[in-house]
PDB file of C-alpha atoms and ligand atoms in Angstrom:
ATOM      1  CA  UNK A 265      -1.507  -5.598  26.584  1.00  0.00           C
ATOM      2  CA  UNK A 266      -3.220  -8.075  23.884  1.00  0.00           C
ATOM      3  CA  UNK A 267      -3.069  -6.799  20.291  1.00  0.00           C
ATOM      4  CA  UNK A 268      -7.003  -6.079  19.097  1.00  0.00           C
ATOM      5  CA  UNK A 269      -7.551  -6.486  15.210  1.00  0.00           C
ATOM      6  CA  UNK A 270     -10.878  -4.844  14.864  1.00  0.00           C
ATOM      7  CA  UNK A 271     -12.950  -5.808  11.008  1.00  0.00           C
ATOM      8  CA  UNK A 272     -14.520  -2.417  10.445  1.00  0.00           C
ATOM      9  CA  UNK A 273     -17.416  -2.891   8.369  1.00  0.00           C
ATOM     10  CA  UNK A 274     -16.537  -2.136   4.503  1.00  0.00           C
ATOM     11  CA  UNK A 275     -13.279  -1.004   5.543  1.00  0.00           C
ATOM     12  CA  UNK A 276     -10.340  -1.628   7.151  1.00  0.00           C
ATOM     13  CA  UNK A 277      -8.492  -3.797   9.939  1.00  0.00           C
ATOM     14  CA  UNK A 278      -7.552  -1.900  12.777  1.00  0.00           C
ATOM     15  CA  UNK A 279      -4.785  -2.886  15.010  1.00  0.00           C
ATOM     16  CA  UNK A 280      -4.123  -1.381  18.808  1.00  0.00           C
ATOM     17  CA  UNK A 281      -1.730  -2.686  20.942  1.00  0.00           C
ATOM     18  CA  UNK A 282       1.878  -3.425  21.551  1.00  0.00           C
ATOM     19  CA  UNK A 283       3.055  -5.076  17.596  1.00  0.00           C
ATOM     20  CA  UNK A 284       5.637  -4.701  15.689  1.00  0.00           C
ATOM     21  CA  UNK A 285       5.025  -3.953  11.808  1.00  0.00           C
ATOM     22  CA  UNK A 286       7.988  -4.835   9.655  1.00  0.00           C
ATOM     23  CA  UNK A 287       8.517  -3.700   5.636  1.00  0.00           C
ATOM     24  CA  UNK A 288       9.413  -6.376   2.947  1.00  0.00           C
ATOM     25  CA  UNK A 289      13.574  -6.214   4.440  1.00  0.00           C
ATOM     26  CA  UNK A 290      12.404  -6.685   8.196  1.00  0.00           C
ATOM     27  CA  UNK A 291      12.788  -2.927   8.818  1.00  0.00           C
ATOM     28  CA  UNK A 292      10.609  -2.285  11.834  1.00  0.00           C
ATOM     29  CA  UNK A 293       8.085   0.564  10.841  1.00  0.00           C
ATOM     30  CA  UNK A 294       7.141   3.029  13.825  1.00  0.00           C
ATOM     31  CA  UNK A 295       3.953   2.639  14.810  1.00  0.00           C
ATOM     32  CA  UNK A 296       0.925   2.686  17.621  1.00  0.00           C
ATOM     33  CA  UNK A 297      -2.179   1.884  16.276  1.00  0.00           C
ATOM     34  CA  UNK A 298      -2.492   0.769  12.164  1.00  0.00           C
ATOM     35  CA  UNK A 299      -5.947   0.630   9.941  1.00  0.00           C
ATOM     36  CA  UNK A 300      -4.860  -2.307   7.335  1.00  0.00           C
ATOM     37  CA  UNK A 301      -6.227  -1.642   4.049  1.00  0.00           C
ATOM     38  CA  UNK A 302      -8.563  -5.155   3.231  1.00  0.00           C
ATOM     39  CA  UNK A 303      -9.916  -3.457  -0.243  1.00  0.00           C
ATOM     40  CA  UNK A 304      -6.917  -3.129  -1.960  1.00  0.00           C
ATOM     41  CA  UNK A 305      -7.449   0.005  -3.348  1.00  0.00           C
ATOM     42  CA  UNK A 306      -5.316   2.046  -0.988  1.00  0.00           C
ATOM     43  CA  UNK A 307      -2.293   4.049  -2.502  1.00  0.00           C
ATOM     44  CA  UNK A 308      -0.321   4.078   1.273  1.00  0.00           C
ATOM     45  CA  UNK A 309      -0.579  -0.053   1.460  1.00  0.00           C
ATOM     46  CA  UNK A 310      -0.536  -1.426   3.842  1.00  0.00           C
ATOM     47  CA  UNK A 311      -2.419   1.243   5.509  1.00  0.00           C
ATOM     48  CA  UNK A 312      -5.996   2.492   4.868  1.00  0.00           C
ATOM     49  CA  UNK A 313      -6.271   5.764   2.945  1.00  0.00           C
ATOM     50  CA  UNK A 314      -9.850   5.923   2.632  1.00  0.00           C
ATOM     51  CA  UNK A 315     -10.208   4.485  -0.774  1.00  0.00           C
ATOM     52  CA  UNK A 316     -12.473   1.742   0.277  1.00  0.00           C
ATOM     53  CA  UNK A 317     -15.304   4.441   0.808  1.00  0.00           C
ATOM     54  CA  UNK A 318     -14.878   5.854  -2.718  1.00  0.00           C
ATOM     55  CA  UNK A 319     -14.527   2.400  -4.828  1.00  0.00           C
ATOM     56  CA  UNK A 320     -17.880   0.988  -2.834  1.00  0.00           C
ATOM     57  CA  UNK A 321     -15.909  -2.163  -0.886  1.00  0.00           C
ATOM     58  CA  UNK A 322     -17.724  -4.226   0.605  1.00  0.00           C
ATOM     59  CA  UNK A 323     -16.730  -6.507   3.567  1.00  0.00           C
ATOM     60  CA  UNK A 324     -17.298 -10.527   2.973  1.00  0.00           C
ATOM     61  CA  UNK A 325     -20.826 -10.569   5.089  1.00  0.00           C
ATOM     62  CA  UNK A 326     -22.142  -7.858   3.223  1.00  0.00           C
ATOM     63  CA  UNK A 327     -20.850  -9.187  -0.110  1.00  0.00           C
ATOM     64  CA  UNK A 328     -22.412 -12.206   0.535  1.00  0.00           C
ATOM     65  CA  UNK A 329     -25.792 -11.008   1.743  1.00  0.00           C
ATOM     66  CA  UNK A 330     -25.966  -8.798  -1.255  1.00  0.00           C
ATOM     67  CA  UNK A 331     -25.200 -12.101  -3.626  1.00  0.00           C
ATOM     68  CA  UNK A 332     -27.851 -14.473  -1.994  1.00  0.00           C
ATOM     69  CA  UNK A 333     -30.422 -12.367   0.244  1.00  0.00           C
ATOM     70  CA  UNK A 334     -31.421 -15.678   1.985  1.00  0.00           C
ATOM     71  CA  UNK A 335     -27.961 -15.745   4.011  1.00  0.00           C
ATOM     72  CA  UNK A 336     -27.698 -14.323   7.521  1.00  0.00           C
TER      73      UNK A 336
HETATM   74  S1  LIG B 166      -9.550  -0.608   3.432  1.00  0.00           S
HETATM   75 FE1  LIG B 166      -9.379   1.529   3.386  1.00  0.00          FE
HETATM   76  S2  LIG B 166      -8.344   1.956   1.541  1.00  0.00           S
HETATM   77 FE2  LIG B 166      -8.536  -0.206   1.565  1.00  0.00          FE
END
């Protein structure tokens, strides 16, 4: 099975599939299916906690649109 990286709009990267997530000393950490924090903000990095709803991200197309209204 392919890995899927899904970009969830204003919030995280989710990953299915068959991976392999190592920490900072190549110590594989158990999991199935991971939601990547892309905000920052989480406290449980590298996942998602939900912070991203509470600080207002905003993914890059949004950003952008919000910046200069002409983009699409
Ligand atoms: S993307 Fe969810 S806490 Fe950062």
């Amino acid at each position: 099975m392919a890995i899927n990286i899904k970009i969830r709009d204003n919030g995280p990267y989710v990953v299915e599939g068959e991976f392999t997530l190592t920490d900072a000393q190549g110590n594989p950490v158990e999991v199935k299916k991971a939601a990547l924090c892309r905000c920052g903000g989480s406290t449980m990095k590298p996942f998602c906690d939900g912070t991203h709803s509470k600080i207002g991200f905003k993914g890059a197309n949004e950003a952008v649109q919000e910046a200069d209204p002409t983009t699409t």
